[in-house]
Amino acid sequence: MNIVEMNNVSKSFGRVQALDQVTLRVKKGEIFGFIGPNGAGKSTAIRVLLGIIRASSGTASIFEKDVWKEAVAVHHQTAYVPGDVHLWPNLSGGEVIDFMLRLNGGGNKQKKEELIERFQLDPKKKCRTYSKGNRQKVALVAAFASDASLFILDEPTSGLDPLMERTFQECVFEAKREGKTILLSSHILSEVEKLCDRLAIIRNGSIIETGSLQELRHLTRVEMRIGLHGEAPDFHALSAVAHAEKVDDLWLVQVEADQVNQVVDALHGRDVYLLESAPPTLEDLFMRYYEKEEQP
């Protein structure tokens, strides 16, 4: 079952095409990553899903409800955390959390207290005294303590230190184990790589790739570390090799992900004492894709 669906959604602001025929599916119970450079359209797509702005064309639904016409019903089952949280300055953090939970049906009081402790938040302080990181904590506690079935998280760890980022990641995995669905937009690619079951890459308002990390690894290269006694093969002559250089006593060879066997075959019969390869990270994939796109 798809919890989130966007079908050929376009959005224009005057002459600016912010979204162009975006089609997206987020399945029930999965953690779905949404990545792209600044200005690619991530936040615009999320604002459409939240019913904050109306699509110029196409359809968008959450829980099979139209996000524009049935926004109130959608919001009752959805928790949203933006990357820049603004709070009522004269209320305490605890008062804001309680208010936000009441809007969503009350939430889980015991879980709220546990989350306040885990995120090391002082709920008695006025919001005007909070740092950016503490404002994020208020929103995260309110979200994860709610009864929401869908979490839409747009740069949710902005302002958090590494320890709190880890706490956030634990909360995401716990929500998944409870059968909840998470849509995560983040520029921290290592975080998306660690958390997400599937992901979509958006560029210039269009979805250019969707799939699991394993499925998307065909876009980039594997780096091989090769140690040899004696003469090395001519790596540069191999069509699969994008780059090869010798650093100290090792060859560092970048190979197209689906053609590693070409290098292995070239090493046949040679005195190889080290052969290592690592799958490309999401950052490798992301950067390689954009390098390729920018080539004339």
PDB file of C-alpha atoms in Angstrom:
ATOM      1  CA  MET A   1       0.000   0.000   0.000  1.00  0.00           C
ATOM      2  CA  ASN A   2       1.260   3.477  -0.872  1.00  0.00           C
ATOM      3  CA  ILE A   3       0.909   5.986   1.967  1.00  0.00           C
ATOM      4  CA  VAL A   4       2.192   8.910  -0.107  1.00  0.00           C
ATOM      5  CA  GLU A   5       1.511   9.362  -3.813  1.00  0.00           C
ATOM      6  CA  MET A   6       2.380  12.169  -6.186  1.00  0.00           C
ATOM      7  CA  ASN A   7       1.302  11.766  -9.801  1.00  0.00           C
ATOM      8  CA  ASN A   8       2.760  14.109 -12.425  1.00  0.00           C
ATOM      9  CA  VAL A   9       2.777  17.024  -9.987  1.00  0.00           C
ATOM     10  CA  SER A  10       3.973  20.348 -11.362  1.00  0.00           C
ATOM     11  CA  LYS A  11       4.214  23.672  -9.561  1.00  0.00           C
ATOM     12  CA  SER A  12       5.097  27.037 -11.035  1.00  0.00           C
ATOM     13  CA  PHE A  13       5.746  30.356  -9.315  1.00  0.00           C
ATOM     14  CA  GLY A  14       5.297  32.825 -12.144  1.00  0.00           C
ATOM     15  CA  ARG A  15       7.839  31.803 -14.765  1.00  0.00           C
ATOM     16  CA  VAL A  16       9.789  29.611 -12.361  1.00  0.00           C
ATOM     17  CA  GLN A  17       9.065  25.883 -12.709  1.00  0.00           C
ATOM     18  CA  ALA A  18       9.655  24.572  -9.178  1.00  0.00           C
ATOM     19  CA  LEU A  19       8.282  21.060  -9.806  1.00  0.00           C
ATOM     20  CA  ASP A  20       8.047  19.365 -13.178  1.00  0.00           C
ATOM     21  CA  GLN A  21       5.904  16.227 -13.528  1.00  0.00           C
ATOM     22  CA  VAL A  22       6.979  14.752 -10.177  1.00  0.00           C
ATOM     23  CA  THR A  23       5.787  11.200  -9.567  1.00  0.00           C
ATOM     24  CA  LEU A  24       6.565   9.625  -6.207  1.00  0.00           C
ATOM     25  CA  ARG A  25       5.437   6.600  -4.191  1.00  0.00           C
ATOM     26  CA  VAL A  26       6.161   6.005  -0.502  1.00  0.00           C
ATOM     27  CA  LYS A  27       5.104   2.585   0.733  1.00  0.00           C
ATOM     28  CA  LYS A  28       3.565   1.811   4.107  1.00  0.00           C
ATOM     29  CA  GLY A  29       6.169   1.117   6.783  1.00  0.00           C
ATOM     30  CA  GLU A  30       9.237   2.250   4.862  1.00  0.00           C
ATOM     31  CA  ILE A  31      11.792   4.981   5.430  1.00  0.00           C
ATOM     32  CA  PHE A  32      11.992   6.926   2.190  1.00  0.00           C
ATOM     33  CA  GLY A  33      14.805   9.373   1.502  1.00  0.00           C
ATOM     34  CA  PHE A  34      14.362  12.496  -0.587  1.00  0.00           C
ATOM     35  CA  ILE A  35      17.627  14.112  -1.669  1.00  0.00           C
ATOM     36  CA  GLY A  36      18.841  16.798  -4.023  1.00  0.00           C
ATOM     37  CA  PRO A  37      20.846  20.032  -4.030  1.00  0.00           C
ATOM     38  CA  ASN A  38      19.475  23.283  -2.642  1.00  0.00           C
ATOM     39  CA  GLY A  39      16.756  24.655  -4.881  1.00  0.00           C
ATOM     40  CA  ALA A  40      16.036  21.274  -6.458  1.00  0.00           C
ATOM     41  CA  GLY A  41      12.396  21.248  -5.324  1.00  0.00           C
ATOM     42  CA  LYS A  42      12.450  19.109  -2.177  1.00  0.00           C
ATOM     43  CA  SER A  43      10.779  21.628   0.111  1.00  0.00           C
ATOM     44  CA  THR A  44       8.268  22.650  -2.552  1.00  0.00           C
ATOM     45  CA  ALA A  45       7.220  19.017  -2.969  1.00  0.00           C
ATOM     46  CA  ILE A  46       6.834  18.664   0.792  1.00  0.00           C
ATOM     47  CA  ARG A  47       4.755  21.857   0.983  1.00  0.00           C
ATOM     48  CA  VAL A  48       2.460  20.425  -1.685  1.00  0.00           C
ATOM     49  CA  LEU A  49       2.103  17.209   0.325  1.00  0.00           C
ATOM     50  CA  LEU A  50       1.268  19.190   3.456  1.00  0.00           C
ATOM     51  CA  GLY A  51      -1.410  21.172   1.636  1.00  0.00           C
ATOM     52  CA  ILE A  52       0.438  24.435   2.268  1.00  0.00           C
ATOM     53  CA  ILE A  53       0.564  25.222  -1.440  1.00  0.00           C
ATOM     54  CA  ARG A  54      -1.546  23.867  -4.261  1.00  0.00           C
ATOM     55  CA  ALA A  55      -0.018  22.042  -7.210  1.00  0.00           C
ATOM     56  CA  SER A  56      -0.401  23.721 -10.595  1.00  0.00           C
ATOM     57  CA  SER A  57      -1.222  20.323 -12.098  1.00  0.00           C
ATOM     58  CA  GLY A  58      -1.181  16.654 -11.168  1.00  0.00           C
ATOM     59  CA  THR A  59      -2.488  14.956  -8.034  1.00  0.00           C
ATOM     60  CA  ALA A  60      -1.069  14.283  -4.581  1.00  0.00           C
ATOM     61  CA  SER A  61      -2.532  12.099  -1.855  1.00  0.00           C
ATOM     62  CA  ILE A  62      -1.672  10.824   1.608  1.00  0.00           C
ATOM     63  CA  PHE A  63      -3.597   7.886   3.076  1.00  0.00           C
ATOM     64  CA  GLU A  64      -5.516   7.939  -0.226  1.00  0.00           C
ATOM     65  CA  LYS A  65      -6.845  11.415   0.675  1.00  0.00           C
ATOM     66  CA  ASP A  66      -6.355  14.467  -1.511  1.00  0.00           C
ATOM     67  CA  VAL A  67      -3.754  16.597   0.267  1.00  0.00           C
ATOM     68  CA  TRP A  68      -5.448  19.857  -0.720  1.00  0.00           C
ATOM     69  CA  LYS A  69      -9.138  19.022  -0.374  1.00  0.00           C
ATOM     70  CA  GLU A  70      -8.770  16.813   2.721  1.00  0.00           C
ATOM     71  CA  ALA A  71      -5.808  18.489   4.397  1.00  0.00           C
ATOM     72  CA  VAL A  72      -7.320  18.446   7.904  1.00  0.00           C
ATOM     73  CA  ALA A  73      -7.901  14.686   7.815  1.00  0.00           C
ATOM     74  CA  VAL A  74      -4.373  14.135   6.483  1.00  0.00           C
ATOM     75  CA  HIS A  75      -2.810  16.290   9.203  1.00  0.00           C
ATOM     76  CA  HIS A  76      -4.506  14.284  11.973  1.00  0.00           C
ATOM     77  CA  GLN A  77      -2.353  11.306  10.965  1.00  0.00           C
ATOM     78  CA  THR A  78       0.801  13.184   9.988  1.00  0.00           C
ATOM     79  CA  ALA A  79       3.672  14.647  12.008  1.00  0.00           C
ATOM     80  CA  TYR A  80       5.866  17.245  10.324  1.00  0.00           C
ATOM     81  CA  VAL A  81       9.280  18.513  11.405  1.00  0.00           C
ATOM     82  CA  PRO A  82      10.840  21.337   9.339  1.00  0.00           C
ATOM     83  CA  GLY A  83      14.492  22.257   9.257  1.00  0.00           C
ATOM     84  CA  ASP A  84      13.883  25.654  10.840  1.00  0.00           C
ATOM     85  CA  VAL A  85      11.475  25.422  13.760  1.00  0.00           C
ATOM     86  CA  HIS A  86       9.722  28.568  15.010  1.00  0.00           C
ATOM     87  CA  LEU A  87       8.056  28.388  18.434  1.00  0.00           C
ATOM     88  CA  TRP A  88       5.918  30.663  20.594  1.00  0.00           C
ATOM     89  CA  PRO A  89       8.569  32.661  22.501  1.00  0.00           C
ATOM     90  CA  ASN A  90       6.617  33.080  25.745  1.00  0.00           C
ATOM     91  CA  LEU A  91       5.640  29.425  26.114  1.00  0.00           C
ATOM     92  CA  SER A  92       7.905  26.811  27.626  1.00  0.00           C
ATOM     93  CA  GLY A  93       9.112  23.907  25.545  1.00  0.00           C
ATOM     94  CA  GLY A  94       6.896  21.548  27.503  1.00  0.00           C
ATOM     95  CA  GLU A  95       3.827  23.725  26.909  1.00  0.00           C
ATOM     96  CA  VAL A  96       4.498  23.760  23.171  1.00  0.00           C
ATOM     97  CA  ILE A  97       4.910  19.978  23.081  1.00  0.00           C
ATOM     98  CA  ASP A  98       1.650  19.465  24.993  1.00  0.00           C
ATOM     99  CA  PHE A  99      -0.187  21.878  22.701  1.00  0.00           C
ATOM    100  CA  MET A 100       1.100  20.181  19.552  1.00  0.00           C
ATOM    101  CA  LEU A 101       0.167  16.763  20.915  1.00  0.00           C
ATOM    102  CA  ARG A 102      -3.365  17.931  21.726  1.00  0.00           C
ATOM    103  CA  LEU A 103      -3.738  19.032  18.117  1.00  0.00           C
ATOM    104  CA  ASN A 104      -2.927  15.474  17.066  1.00  0.00           C
ATOM    105  CA  GLY A 105      -5.161  13.668  19.530  1.00  0.00           C
ATOM    106  CA  GLY A 106      -3.130  13.736  22.726  1.00  0.00           C
ATOM    107  CA  GLY A 107      -0.206  11.448  21.975  1.00  0.00           C
ATOM    108  CA  ASN A 108       1.587   9.233  24.467  1.00  0.00           C
ATOM    109  CA  LYS A 109       2.428  11.022  27.735  1.00  0.00           C
ATOM    110  CA  GLN A 110       4.886   8.373  28.939  1.00  0.00           C
ATOM    111  CA  LYS A 111       6.679   8.357  25.604  1.00  0.00           C
ATOM    112  CA  LYS A 112       6.803  12.160  25.677  1.00  0.00           C
ATOM    113  CA  GLU A 113       8.620  12.113  29.015  1.00  0.00           C
ATOM    114  CA  GLU A 114      11.037   9.455  27.769  1.00  0.00           C
ATOM    115  CA  LEU A 115      11.797  11.458  24.632  1.00  0.00           C
ATOM    116  CA  ILE A 116      12.377  14.664  26.605  1.00  0.00           C
ATOM    117  CA  GLU A 117      14.979  12.780  28.631  1.00  0.00           C
ATOM    118  CA  ARG A 118      16.577  11.102  25.620  1.00  0.00           C
ATOM    119  CA  PHE A 119      16.895  14.383  23.736  1.00  0.00           C
ATOM    120  CA  GLN A 120      18.223  16.090  26.890  1.00  0.00           C
ATOM    121  CA  LEU A 121      15.678  18.892  26.642  1.00  0.00           C
ATOM    122  CA  ASP A 122      14.756  21.178  29.531  1.00  0.00           C
ATOM    123  CA  PRO A 123      10.978  21.549  28.993  1.00  0.00           C
ATOM    124  CA  LYS A 124      10.600  24.285  31.614  1.00  0.00           C
ATOM    125  CA  LYS A 125      12.619  26.895  29.750  1.00  0.00           C
ATOM    126  CA  LYS A 126      10.885  29.517  27.639  1.00  0.00           C
ATOM    127  CA  CYS A 127      11.197  28.938  23.924  1.00  0.00           C
ATOM    128  CA  ARG A 128      12.810  32.338  23.413  1.00  0.00           C
ATOM    129  CA  THR A 129      15.855  31.051  25.324  1.00  0.00           C
ATOM    130  CA  TYR A 130      16.296  27.958  23.164  1.00  0.00           C
ATOM    131  CA  SER A 131      19.103  27.481  20.687  1.00  0.00           C
ATOM    132  CA  LYS A 132      18.295  26.248  17.192  1.00  0.00           C
ATOM    133  CA  GLY A 133      19.134  22.699  18.250  1.00  0.00           C
ATOM    134  CA  ASN A 134      16.771  22.847  21.215  1.00  0.00           C
ATOM    135  CA  ARG A 135      13.960  24.176  19.026  1.00  0.00           C
ATOM    136  CA  GLN A 136      14.500  21.153  16.779  1.00  0.00           C
ATOM    137  CA  LYS A 137      14.292  18.898  19.830  1.00  0.00           C
ATOM    138  CA  VAL A 138      10.894  20.347  20.770  1.00  0.00           C
ATOM    139  CA  ALA A 139       9.536  19.539  17.309  1.00  0.00           C
ATOM    140  CA  LEU A 140      11.082  16.057  17.291  1.00  0.00           C
ATOM    141  CA  VAL A 141       9.709  15.160  20.727  1.00  0.00           C
ATOM    142  CA  ALA A 142       6.244  16.370  19.711  1.00  0.00           C
ATOM    143  CA  ALA A 143       6.422  14.350  16.491  1.00  0.00           C
ATOM    144  CA  PHE A 144       7.681  11.053  17.888  1.00  0.00           C
ATOM    145  CA  ALA A 145       5.377  11.206  20.928  1.00  0.00           C
ATOM    146  CA  SER A 146       2.333  11.691  18.705  1.00  0.00           C
ATOM    147  CA  ASP A 147      -0.014   9.040  17.343  1.00  0.00           C
ATOM    148  CA  ALA A 148       0.923   9.925  13.759  1.00  0.00           C
ATOM    149  CA  SER A 149       1.181   7.181  11.158  1.00  0.00           C
ATOM    150  CA  LEU A 150       3.329   9.266   8.807  1.00  0.00           C
ATOM    151  CA  PHE A 151       6.346  11.405   9.639  1.00  0.00           C
ATOM    152  CA  ILE A 152       7.429  14.035   7.117  1.00  0.00           C
ATOM    153  CA  LEU A 153      10.873  15.213   8.165  1.00  0.00           C
ATOM    154  CA  ASP A 154      12.507  18.067   6.239  1.00  0.00           C
ATOM    155  CA  GLU A 155      16.136  18.504   7.385  1.00  0.00           C
ATOM    156  CA  PRO A 156      15.091  17.400  10.896  1.00  0.00           C
ATOM    157  CA  THR A 157      18.580  17.200  12.436  1.00  0.00           C
ATOM    158  CA  SER A 158      19.544  20.769  11.537  1.00  0.00           C
ATOM    159  CA  GLY A 159      21.278  22.209  14.593  1.00  0.00           C
ATOM    160  CA  LEU A 160      21.645  18.897  16.451  1.00  0.00           C
ATOM    161  CA  ASP A 161      24.996  17.658  17.716  1.00  0.00           C
ATOM    162  CA  PRO A 162      26.225  14.157  16.725  1.00  0.00           C
ATOM    163  CA  LEU A 163      24.919  12.565  19.942  1.00  0.00           C
ATOM    164  CA  MET A 164      21.416  13.922  19.345  1.00  0.00           C
ATOM    165  CA  GLU A 165      21.599  12.913  15.677  1.00  0.00           C
ATOM    166  CA  ARG A 166      22.125   9.366  16.881  1.00  0.00           C
ATOM    167  CA  THR A 167      19.116   9.649  19.201  1.00  0.00           C
ATOM    168  CA  PHE A 168      17.074  10.896  16.247  1.00  0.00           C
ATOM    169  CA  GLN A 169      18.140   7.917  14.146  1.00  0.00           C
ATOM    170  CA  GLU A 170      17.123   5.535  16.933  1.00  0.00           C
ATOM    171  CA  CYS A 171      13.683   7.169  17.050  1.00  0.00           C
ATOM    172  CA  VAL A 172      13.275   6.765  13.291  1.00  0.00           C
ATOM    173  CA  PHE A 173      14.078   3.054  13.472  1.00  0.00           C
ATOM    174  CA  GLU A 174      11.683   2.646  16.406  1.00  0.00           C
ATOM    175  CA  ALA A 175       8.908   4.318  14.409  1.00  0.00           C
ATOM    176  CA  LYS A 176       9.579   1.963  11.502  1.00  0.00           C
ATOM    177  CA  ARG A 177       9.384  -1.064  13.822  1.00  0.00           C
ATOM    178  CA  GLU A 178       5.977   0.204  14.945  1.00  0.00           C
ATOM    179  CA  GLY A 179       4.811   0.152  11.322  1.00  0.00           C
ATOM    180  CA  LYS A 180       5.018   3.912  10.823  1.00  0.00           C
ATOM    181  CA  THR A 181       6.055   5.500   7.513  1.00  0.00           C
ATOM    182  CA  ILE A 182       8.827   8.101   7.270  1.00  0.00           C
ATOM    183  CA  LEU A 183       9.584  10.545   4.455  1.00  0.00           C
ATOM    184  CA  LEU A 184      13.017  12.019   5.177  1.00  0.00           C
ATOM    185  CA  SER A 185      14.500  14.946   3.283  1.00  0.00           C
ATOM    186  CA  SER A 186      18.095  15.583   4.300  1.00  0.00           C
ATOM    187  CA  HIS A 187      21.343  16.938   2.905  1.00  0.00           C
ATOM    188  CA  ILE A 188      23.260  14.622   5.259  1.00  0.00           C
ATOM    189  CA  LEU A 189      23.739  11.819   2.762  1.00  0.00           C
ATOM    190  CA  SER A 190      25.352   9.453   5.264  1.00  0.00           C
ATOM    191  CA  GLU A 191      22.200   9.753   7.379  1.00  0.00           C
ATOM    192  CA  VAL A 192      19.939   8.959   4.425  1.00  0.00           C
ATOM    193  CA  GLU A 193      22.179   6.038   3.476  1.00  0.00           C
ATOM    194  CA  LYS A 194      22.018   4.607   6.989  1.00  0.00           C
ATOM    195  CA  LEU A 195      18.284   5.063   7.531  1.00  0.00           C
ATOM    196  CA  CYS A 196      16.432   4.741   4.250  1.00  0.00           C
ATOM    197  CA  ASP A 197      14.988   1.688   2.534  1.00  0.00           C
ATOM    198  CA  ARG A 198      14.517   3.563  -0.728  1.00  0.00           C
ATOM    199  CA  LEU A 199      15.220   7.055  -1.968  1.00  0.00           C
ATOM    200  CA  ALA A 200      14.510   9.511  -4.748  1.00  0.00           C
ATOM    201  CA  ILE A 201      16.901  12.052  -6.234  1.00  0.00           C
ATOM    202  CA  ILE A 202      15.376  15.322  -7.416  1.00  0.00           C
ATOM    203  CA  ARG A 203      17.072  17.868  -9.645  1.00  0.00           C
ATOM    204  CA  ASN A 204      15.654  21.043 -11.179  1.00  0.00           C
ATOM    205  CA  GLY A 205      12.165  20.045 -10.045  1.00  0.00           C
ATOM    206  CA  SER A 206      12.233  16.574 -11.623  1.00  0.00           C
ATOM    207  CA  ILE A 207      12.738  13.133 -10.098  1.00  0.00           C
ATOM    208  CA  ILE A 208      15.752  11.681 -11.888  1.00  0.00           C
ATOM    209  CA  GLU A 209      16.220   8.396 -10.004  1.00  0.00           C
ATOM    210  CA  THR A 210      14.206   6.309  -7.548  1.00  0.00           C
ATOM    211  CA  GLY A 211      15.093   3.013  -5.898  1.00  0.00           C
ATOM    212  CA  SER A 212      17.050   1.319  -3.146  1.00  0.00           C
ATOM    213  CA  LEU A 213      20.704   2.223  -2.689  1.00  0.00           C
ATOM    214  CA  GLN A 214      21.622  -1.161  -4.135  1.00  0.00           C
ATOM    215  CA  GLU A 215      19.531  -0.442  -7.226  1.00  0.00           C
ATOM    216  CA  LEU A 216      21.067   3.010  -7.669  1.00  0.00           C
ATOM    217  CA  ARG A 217      24.682   1.925  -7.342  1.00  0.00           C
ATOM    218  CA  HIS A 218      24.818   1.317 -11.085  1.00  0.00           C
ATOM    219  CA  LEU A 219      25.104   5.105 -11.407  1.00  0.00           C
ATOM    220  CA  THR A 220      28.585   5.316  -9.941  1.00  0.00           C
ATOM    221  CA  ARG A 221      31.914   3.586  -9.533  1.00  0.00           C
ATOM    222  CA  VAL A 222      33.638   1.164  -7.225  1.00  0.00           C
ATOM    223  CA  GLU A 223      37.105   2.016  -5.933  1.00  0.00           C
ATOM    224  CA  MET A 224      39.481  -0.940  -5.888  1.00  0.00           C
ATOM    225  CA  ARG A 225      42.750  -1.098  -3.944  1.00  0.00           C
ATOM    226  CA  ILE A 226      45.186  -3.459  -5.594  1.00  0.00           C
ATOM    227  CA  GLY A 227      48.603  -4.611  -4.379  1.00  0.00           C
ATOM    228  CA  LEU A 228      50.852  -6.388  -6.882  1.00  0.00           C
ATOM    229  CA  HIS A 229      54.290  -7.963  -6.951  1.00  0.00           C
ATOM    230  CA  GLY A 230      55.730  -7.461 -10.388  1.00  0.00           C
ATOM    231  CA  GLU A 231      54.289  -5.698 -13.405  1.00  0.00           C
ATOM    232  CA  ALA A 232      50.717  -4.396 -13.308  1.00  0.00           C
ATOM    233  CA  PRO A 233      48.308  -4.662 -16.225  1.00  0.00           C
ATOM    234  CA  ASP A 234      47.567  -1.525 -18.216  1.00  0.00           C
ATOM    235  CA  PHE A 235      44.526  -0.440 -16.203  1.00  0.00           C
ATOM    236  CA  HIS A 236      44.057   2.652 -18.372  1.00  0.00           C
ATOM    237  CA  ALA A 237      43.454   0.451 -21.407  1.00  0.00           C
ATOM    238  CA  LEU A 238      40.423  -1.190 -19.808  1.00  0.00           C
ATOM    239  CA  SER A 239      37.090   0.304 -20.852  1.00  0.00           C
ATOM    240  CA  ALA A 240      35.654  -0.274 -17.360  1.00  0.00           C
ATOM    241  CA  VAL A 241      38.337   1.847 -15.676  1.00  0.00           C
ATOM    242  CA  ALA A 242      37.572   5.538 -15.227  1.00  0.00           C
ATOM    243  CA  HIS A 243      40.757   6.389 -13.335  1.00  0.00           C
ATOM    244  CA  ALA A 244      43.843   4.557 -12.087  1.00  0.00           C
ATOM    245  CA  GLU A 245      46.849   5.788 -10.144  1.00  0.00           C
ATOM    246  CA  LYS A 246      49.600   4.275  -8.044  1.00  0.00           C
ATOM    247  CA  VAL A 247      49.862   5.629  -4.510  1.00  0.00           C
ATOM    248  CA  ASP A 248      52.888   4.304  -2.632  1.00  0.00           C
ATOM    249  CA  ASP A 249      52.788   0.559  -3.335  1.00  0.00           C
ATOM    250  CA  LEU A 250      49.079   0.283  -4.127  1.00  0.00           C
ATOM    251  CA  TRP A 251      47.007   0.879  -7.230  1.00  0.00           C
ATOM    252  CA  LEU A 252      43.791   2.842  -6.682  1.00  0.00           C
ATOM    253  CA  VAL A 253      41.439   2.023  -9.527  1.00  0.00           C
ATOM    254  CA  GLN A 254      37.958   3.467 -10.096  1.00  0.00           C
ATOM    255  CA  VAL A 255      35.775   1.001 -11.971  1.00  0.00           C
ATOM    256  CA  GLU A 256      32.226   1.177 -13.295  1.00  0.00           C
ATOM    257  CA  ALA A 257      30.145  -0.696 -10.718  1.00  0.00           C
ATOM    258  CA  ASP A 258      28.799  -3.308 -13.112  1.00  0.00           C
ATOM    259  CA  GLN A 259      32.164  -4.040 -14.785  1.00  0.00           C
ATOM    260  CA  VAL A 260      34.436  -4.988 -11.876  1.00  0.00           C
ATOM    261  CA  ASN A 261      35.034  -8.416 -13.440  1.00  0.00           C
ATOM    262  CA  GLN A 262      36.992  -6.756 -16.247  1.00  0.00           C
ATOM    263  CA  VAL A 263      39.663  -5.681 -13.759  1.00  0.00           C
ATOM    264  CA  VAL A 264      39.621  -9.037 -11.981  1.00  0.00           C
ATOM    265  CA  ASP A 265      40.162 -10.803 -15.315  1.00  0.00           C
ATOM    266  CA  ALA A 266      43.098  -8.503 -16.111  1.00  0.00           C
ATOM    267  CA  LEU A 267      44.737  -9.534 -12.821  1.00  0.00           C
ATOM    268  CA  HIS A 268      44.507 -13.236 -13.649  1.00  0.00           C
ATOM    269  CA  GLY A 269      47.905 -14.940 -13.430  1.00  0.00           C
ATOM    270  CA  ARG A 270      49.592 -12.007 -11.679  1.00  0.00           C
ATOM    271  CA  ASP A 271      51.073 -11.981  -8.185  1.00  0.00           C
ATOM    272  CA  VAL A 272      48.288 -10.147  -6.329  1.00  0.00           C
ATOM    273  CA  TYR A 273      48.754  -9.779  -2.573  1.00  0.00           C
ATOM    274  CA  LEU A 274      45.896  -7.323  -1.927  1.00  0.00           C
ATOM    275  CA  LEU A 275      42.551  -6.855  -3.643  1.00  0.00           C
ATOM    276  CA  GLU A 276      39.903  -4.758  -1.924  1.00  0.00           C
ATOM    277  CA  SER A 277      36.796  -3.058  -3.200  1.00  0.00           C
ATOM    278  CA  ALA A 278      34.104  -1.061  -1.457  1.00  0.00           C
ATOM    279  CA  PRO A 279      30.593  -0.382  -2.741  1.00  0.00           C
ATOM    280  CA  PRO A 280      30.012   3.277  -3.538  1.00  0.00           C
ATOM    281  CA  THR A 281      28.461   5.324  -0.775  1.00  0.00           C
ATOM    282  CA  LEU A 282      25.396   7.449  -1.359  1.00  0.00           C
ATOM    283  CA  GLU A 283      27.669  10.496  -1.432  1.00  0.00           C
ATOM    284  CA  ASP A 284      29.769   8.849  -4.166  1.00  0.00           C
ATOM    285  CA  LEU A 285      26.599   8.088  -6.097  1.00  0.00           C
ATOM    286  CA  PHE A 286      25.225  11.589  -5.671  1.00  0.00           C
ATOM    287  CA  MET A 287      28.425  13.364  -6.683  1.00  0.00           C
ATOM    288  CA  ARG A 288      29.127  11.023  -9.582  1.00  0.00           C
ATOM    289  CA  TYR A 289      25.632  11.518 -10.958  1.00  0.00           C
ATOM    290  CA  TYR A 290      25.874  15.298 -10.879  1.00  0.00           C
ATOM    291  CA  GLU A 291      29.359  15.277 -12.372  1.00  0.00           C
ATOM    292  CA  LYS A 292      27.944  13.226 -15.230  1.00  0.00           C
ATOM    293  CA  GLU A 293      24.936  15.549 -15.614  1.00  0.00           C
ATOM    294  CA  GLU A 294      27.150  18.639 -15.774  1.00  0.00           C
ATOM    295  CA  GLN A 295      29.325  17.288 -18.570  1.00  0.00           C
ATOM    296  CA  PRO A 296      28.588  18.944 -21.940  1.00  0.00           C
TER     297      PRO A 296
END
